[in-house]
Short mmCIF file of C-alpha atoms in Angstrom, two decimals:
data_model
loop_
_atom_site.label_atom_id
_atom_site.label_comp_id
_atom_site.label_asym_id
_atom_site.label_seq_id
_atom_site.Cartn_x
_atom_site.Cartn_y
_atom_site.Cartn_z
CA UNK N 75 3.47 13.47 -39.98
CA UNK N 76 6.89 15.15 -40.75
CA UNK N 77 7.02 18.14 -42.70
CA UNK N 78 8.56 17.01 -45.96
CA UNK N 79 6.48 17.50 -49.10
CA UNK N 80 5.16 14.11 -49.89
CA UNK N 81 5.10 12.92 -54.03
CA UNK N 82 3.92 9.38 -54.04
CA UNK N 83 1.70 7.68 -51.67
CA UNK N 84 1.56 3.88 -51.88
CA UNK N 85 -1.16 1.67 -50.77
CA UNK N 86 -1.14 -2.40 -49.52
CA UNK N 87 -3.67 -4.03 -51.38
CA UNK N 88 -5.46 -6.89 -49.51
CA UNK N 89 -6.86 -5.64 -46.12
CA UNK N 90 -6.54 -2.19 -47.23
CA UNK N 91 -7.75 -1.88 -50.70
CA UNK N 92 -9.60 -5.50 -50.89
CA UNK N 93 -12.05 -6.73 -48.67
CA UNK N 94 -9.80 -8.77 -48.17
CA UNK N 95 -11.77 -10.97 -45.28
CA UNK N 96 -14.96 -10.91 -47.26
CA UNK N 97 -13.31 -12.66 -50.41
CA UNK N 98 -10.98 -15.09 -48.20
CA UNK N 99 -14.34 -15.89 -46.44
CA UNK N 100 -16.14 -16.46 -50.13
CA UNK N 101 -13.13 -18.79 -51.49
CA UNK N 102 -12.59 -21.07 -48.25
CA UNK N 103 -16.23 -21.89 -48.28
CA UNK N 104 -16.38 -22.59 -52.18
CA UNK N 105 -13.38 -24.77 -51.37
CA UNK N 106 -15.63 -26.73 -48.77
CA UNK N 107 -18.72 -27.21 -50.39
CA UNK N 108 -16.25 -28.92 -53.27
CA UNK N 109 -14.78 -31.14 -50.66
CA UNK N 110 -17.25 -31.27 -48.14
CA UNK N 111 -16.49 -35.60 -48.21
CA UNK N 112 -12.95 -34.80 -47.27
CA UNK N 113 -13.33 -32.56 -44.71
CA UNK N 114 -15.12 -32.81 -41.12
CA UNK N 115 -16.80 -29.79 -39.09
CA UNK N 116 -18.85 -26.89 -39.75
CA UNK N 117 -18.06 -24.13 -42.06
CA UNK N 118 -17.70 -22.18 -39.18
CA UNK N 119 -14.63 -24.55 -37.67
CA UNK N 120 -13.55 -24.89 -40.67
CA UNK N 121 -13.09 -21.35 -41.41
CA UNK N 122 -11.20 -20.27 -38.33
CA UNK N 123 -8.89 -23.17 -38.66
CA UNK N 124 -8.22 -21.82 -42.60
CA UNK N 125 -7.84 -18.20 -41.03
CA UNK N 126 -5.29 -19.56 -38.56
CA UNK N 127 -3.17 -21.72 -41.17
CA UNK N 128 -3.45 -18.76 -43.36
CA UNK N 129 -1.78 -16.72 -41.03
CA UNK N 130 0.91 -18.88 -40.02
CA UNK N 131 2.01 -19.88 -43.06
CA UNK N 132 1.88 -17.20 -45.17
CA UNK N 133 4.04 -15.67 -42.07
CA UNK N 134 6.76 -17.96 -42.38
CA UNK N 135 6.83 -16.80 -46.06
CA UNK N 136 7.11 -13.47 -45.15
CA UNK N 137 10.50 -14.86 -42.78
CA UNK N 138 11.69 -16.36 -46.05
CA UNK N 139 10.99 -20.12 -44.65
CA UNK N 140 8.92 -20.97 -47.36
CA UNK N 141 7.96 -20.02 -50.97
CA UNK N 142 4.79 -18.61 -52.07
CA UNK N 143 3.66 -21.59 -53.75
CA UNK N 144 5.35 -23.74 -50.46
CA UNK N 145 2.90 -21.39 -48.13
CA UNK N 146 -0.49 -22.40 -50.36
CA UNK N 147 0.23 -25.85 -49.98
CA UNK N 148 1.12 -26.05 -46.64
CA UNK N 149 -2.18 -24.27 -45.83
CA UNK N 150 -4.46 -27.05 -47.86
CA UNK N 151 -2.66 -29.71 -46.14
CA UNK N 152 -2.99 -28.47 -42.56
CA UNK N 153 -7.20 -28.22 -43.61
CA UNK N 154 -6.97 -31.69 -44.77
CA UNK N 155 -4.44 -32.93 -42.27
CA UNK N 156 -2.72 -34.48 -44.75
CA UNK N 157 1.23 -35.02 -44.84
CA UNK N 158 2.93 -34.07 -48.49
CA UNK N 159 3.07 -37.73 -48.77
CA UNK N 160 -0.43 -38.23 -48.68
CA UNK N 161 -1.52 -35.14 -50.54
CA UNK N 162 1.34 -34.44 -53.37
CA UNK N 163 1.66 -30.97 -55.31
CA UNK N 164 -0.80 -31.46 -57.67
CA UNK N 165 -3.70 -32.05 -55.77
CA UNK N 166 -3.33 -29.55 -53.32
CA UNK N 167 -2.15 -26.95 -56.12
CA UNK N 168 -5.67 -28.23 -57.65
CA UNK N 169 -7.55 -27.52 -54.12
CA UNK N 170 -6.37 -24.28 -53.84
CA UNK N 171 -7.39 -23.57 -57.57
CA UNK N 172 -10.48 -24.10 -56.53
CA UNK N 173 -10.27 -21.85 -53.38
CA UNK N 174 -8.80 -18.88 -55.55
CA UNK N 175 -11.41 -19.60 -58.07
CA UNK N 176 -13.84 -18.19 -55.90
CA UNK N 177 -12.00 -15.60 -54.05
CA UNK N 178 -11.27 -14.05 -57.60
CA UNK N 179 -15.52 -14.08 -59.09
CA UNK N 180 -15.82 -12.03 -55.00
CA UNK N 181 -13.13 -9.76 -55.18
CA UNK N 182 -14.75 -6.51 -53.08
CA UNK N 183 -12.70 -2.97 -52.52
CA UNK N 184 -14.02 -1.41 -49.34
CA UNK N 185 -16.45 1.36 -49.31
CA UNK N 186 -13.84 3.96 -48.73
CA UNK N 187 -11.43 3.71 -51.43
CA UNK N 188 -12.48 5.35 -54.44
CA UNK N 189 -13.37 8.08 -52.59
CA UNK N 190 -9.97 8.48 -51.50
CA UNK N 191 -8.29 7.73 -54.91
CA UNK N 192 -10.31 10.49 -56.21
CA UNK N 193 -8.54 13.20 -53.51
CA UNK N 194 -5.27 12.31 -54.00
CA UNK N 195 -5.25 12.38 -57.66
CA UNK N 196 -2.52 15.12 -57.69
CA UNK N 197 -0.28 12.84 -56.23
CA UNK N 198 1.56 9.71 -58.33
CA UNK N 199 -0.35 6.48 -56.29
CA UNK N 200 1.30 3.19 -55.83
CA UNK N 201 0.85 -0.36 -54.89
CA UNK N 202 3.45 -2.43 -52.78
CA UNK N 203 2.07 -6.01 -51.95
CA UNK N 204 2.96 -9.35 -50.74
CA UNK N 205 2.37 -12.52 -53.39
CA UNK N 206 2.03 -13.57 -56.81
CA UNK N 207 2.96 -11.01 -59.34
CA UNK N 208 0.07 -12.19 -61.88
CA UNK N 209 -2.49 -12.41 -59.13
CA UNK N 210 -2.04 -9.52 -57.67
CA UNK N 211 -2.33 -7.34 -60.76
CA UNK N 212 -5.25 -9.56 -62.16
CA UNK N 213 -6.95 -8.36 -58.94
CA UNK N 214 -6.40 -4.40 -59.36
CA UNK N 215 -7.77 -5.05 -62.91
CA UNK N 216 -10.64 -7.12 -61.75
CA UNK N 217 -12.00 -4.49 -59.31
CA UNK N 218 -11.38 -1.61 -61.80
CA UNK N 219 -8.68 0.25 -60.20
CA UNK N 220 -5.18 -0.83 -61.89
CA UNK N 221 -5.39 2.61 -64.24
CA UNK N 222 -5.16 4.34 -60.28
CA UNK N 223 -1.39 3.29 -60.09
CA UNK N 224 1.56 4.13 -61.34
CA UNK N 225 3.83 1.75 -59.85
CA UNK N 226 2.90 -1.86 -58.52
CA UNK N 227 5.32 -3.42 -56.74
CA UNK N 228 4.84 -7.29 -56.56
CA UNK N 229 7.20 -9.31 -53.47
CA UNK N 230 7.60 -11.96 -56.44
CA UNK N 231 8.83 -9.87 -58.59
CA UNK N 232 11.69 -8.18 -56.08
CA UNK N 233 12.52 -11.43 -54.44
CA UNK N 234 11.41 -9.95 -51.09
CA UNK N 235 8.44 -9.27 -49.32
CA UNK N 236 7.15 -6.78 -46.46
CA UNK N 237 8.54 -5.53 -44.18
CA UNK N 238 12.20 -6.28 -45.61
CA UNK N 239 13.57 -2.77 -46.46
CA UNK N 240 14.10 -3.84 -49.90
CA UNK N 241 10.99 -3.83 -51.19
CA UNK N 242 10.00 -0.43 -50.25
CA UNK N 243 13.00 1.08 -51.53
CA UNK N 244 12.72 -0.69 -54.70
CA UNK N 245 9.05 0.81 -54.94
CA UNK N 246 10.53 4.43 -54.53
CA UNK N 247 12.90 3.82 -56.89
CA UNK N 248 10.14 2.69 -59.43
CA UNK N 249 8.22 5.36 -58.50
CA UNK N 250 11.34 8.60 -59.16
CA UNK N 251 10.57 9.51 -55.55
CA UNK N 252 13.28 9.17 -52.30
CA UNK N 253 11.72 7.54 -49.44
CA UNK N 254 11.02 10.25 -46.93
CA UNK N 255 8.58 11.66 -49.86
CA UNK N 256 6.93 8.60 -49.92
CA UNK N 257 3.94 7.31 -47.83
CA UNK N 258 2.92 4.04 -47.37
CA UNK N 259 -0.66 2.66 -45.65
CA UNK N 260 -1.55 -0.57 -44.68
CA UNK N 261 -3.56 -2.70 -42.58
CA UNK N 262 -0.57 -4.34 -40.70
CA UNK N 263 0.95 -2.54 -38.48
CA UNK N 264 4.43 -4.54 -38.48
CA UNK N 265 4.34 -5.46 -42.29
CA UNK N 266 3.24 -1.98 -43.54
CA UNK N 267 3.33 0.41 -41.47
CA UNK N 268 6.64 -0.15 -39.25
CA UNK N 269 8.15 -1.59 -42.43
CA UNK N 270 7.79 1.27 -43.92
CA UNK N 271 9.06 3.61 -41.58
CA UNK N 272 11.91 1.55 -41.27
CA UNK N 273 12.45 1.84 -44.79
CA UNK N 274 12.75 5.70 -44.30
CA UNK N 275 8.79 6.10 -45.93
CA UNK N 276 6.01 7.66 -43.75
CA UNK N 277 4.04 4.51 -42.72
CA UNK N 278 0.79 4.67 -41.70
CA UNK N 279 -1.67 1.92 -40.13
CA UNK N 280 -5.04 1.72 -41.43
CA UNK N 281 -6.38 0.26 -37.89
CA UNK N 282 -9.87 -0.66 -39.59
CA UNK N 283 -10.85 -2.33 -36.03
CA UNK N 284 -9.37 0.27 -34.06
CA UNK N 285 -7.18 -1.76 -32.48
CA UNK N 286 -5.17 0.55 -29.93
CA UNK N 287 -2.57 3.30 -30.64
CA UNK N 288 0.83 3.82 -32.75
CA UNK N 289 4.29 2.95 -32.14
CA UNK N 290 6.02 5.87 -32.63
CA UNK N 291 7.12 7.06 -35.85
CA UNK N 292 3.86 5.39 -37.42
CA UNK N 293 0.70 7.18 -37.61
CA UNK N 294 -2.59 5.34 -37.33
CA UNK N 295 -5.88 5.91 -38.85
CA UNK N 296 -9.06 3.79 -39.38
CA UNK N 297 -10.57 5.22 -41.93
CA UNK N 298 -8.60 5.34 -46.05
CA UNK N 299 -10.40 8.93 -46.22
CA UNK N 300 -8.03 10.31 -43.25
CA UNK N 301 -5.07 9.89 -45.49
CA UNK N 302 -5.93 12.28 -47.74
CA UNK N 303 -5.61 15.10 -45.03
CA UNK N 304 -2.34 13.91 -44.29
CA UNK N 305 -0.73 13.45 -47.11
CA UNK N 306 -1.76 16.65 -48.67
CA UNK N 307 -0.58 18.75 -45.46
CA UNK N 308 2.82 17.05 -45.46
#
């Protein structure tokens, strides 16, 4: 990583700090079992076809196509296969209640991040996510670690999401640090971690699956403990 001496290190929060698979995977199938009569195939099926909604629409958020609420209810109407005419608002904002009923009572932060809260604690921490404002801070609370952060930057709350430029700057900002003293790890490599080093940060991709290797500019690791190292040698 470049040489400048980094002050603030901020951290993605589901996929990096959440388990973020485990809890999605705990929700969708509480949101099943309460509409098992409504639904056809096996948990399995079902799950990769929630998975692969999930991803597309909450991508088309990201490109500003939809809103966050827009993305949640396109997602329970592609499991349904339902038209907005023949599932309104309310009853898929009510099936999705019930999905993020149960992701919330299974939120999980991966083995490896307390550990590496602990050894950067001479450095001001940070959270920049993608979503609800509420939500996302209810979930740093619920897993204990909201008192870790100084700054937690919501996309609701700046009007943009990841990667736009925007939102990392406006994290720095919050944060009394200019970007190239800023870090920022997550598990996407073109929502975090190029993002970010567009944005003039130091982004870093937490390749939990070890994927393959960096774009340049980015530096990967796939393991939250590694960042420690680097930050602190920067």
């Amino acid at each position: 990583m470049p040489d400048s001496p980094i002050q603030a290190v901020f951290f993605d929060l589901d996929g990096t700090l959440l388990d973020h698979d485990a809890t999605t995977r705990a929700g969708a199938l509480g949101m099943f079992s309460r509409y098992r009569d409504r639904l056809t195939g096996s948990d399995e099926h079902l799950l990769q076809r929630w998975e692969d909604l999930t991803e597309s629409h909450f991508d088309r958020y990201l490109r500003g196509e939809t809103t966050l609420i827009g993305q949640r209810r396109g997602r329970v109407r592609g499991l349904f296969g339902l038209t907005p005419g023949e599932l309104p608002d309310a009853e898929a904002d009510q099936a999705y209640a019930v999905y993020s009923d149960h992701y919330d009572r299974n939120l999980t932060l991966f083995s490896d991040v307390v550990d590496t809260l602990e050894a950067l604690r001479g450095l001001r921490l940070g959270v920049i996510t993608n979503g609800g404002s509420v939500h996302q801070r209810q979930k740093l609370e619920g897993v204990g670690v909201s008192d870790r952060f100084v700054a937690v930057v919501v996309s609701e709350d700046v009007g943009v999401a990841k990667p736009d430029p925007q939102i990392f700057r406006a994290a720095c900002q919050a944060m009394g640090a200019p970007p190239s003293a800023c870090v920022h790890v997550g598990d996407r490599l073109d929502v975090d971690a190029i993002g970010a080093r567009d944005a003039g940060l130091k982004g870093v991709w937490l390749d939990r699956h070890d994927k393959g290797s960096e774009p340049a500019g980015v530096t990967r690791i796939t393991c939250l403990t590694e960042l420690p190292a680097l930050a602190l040698e920067s």
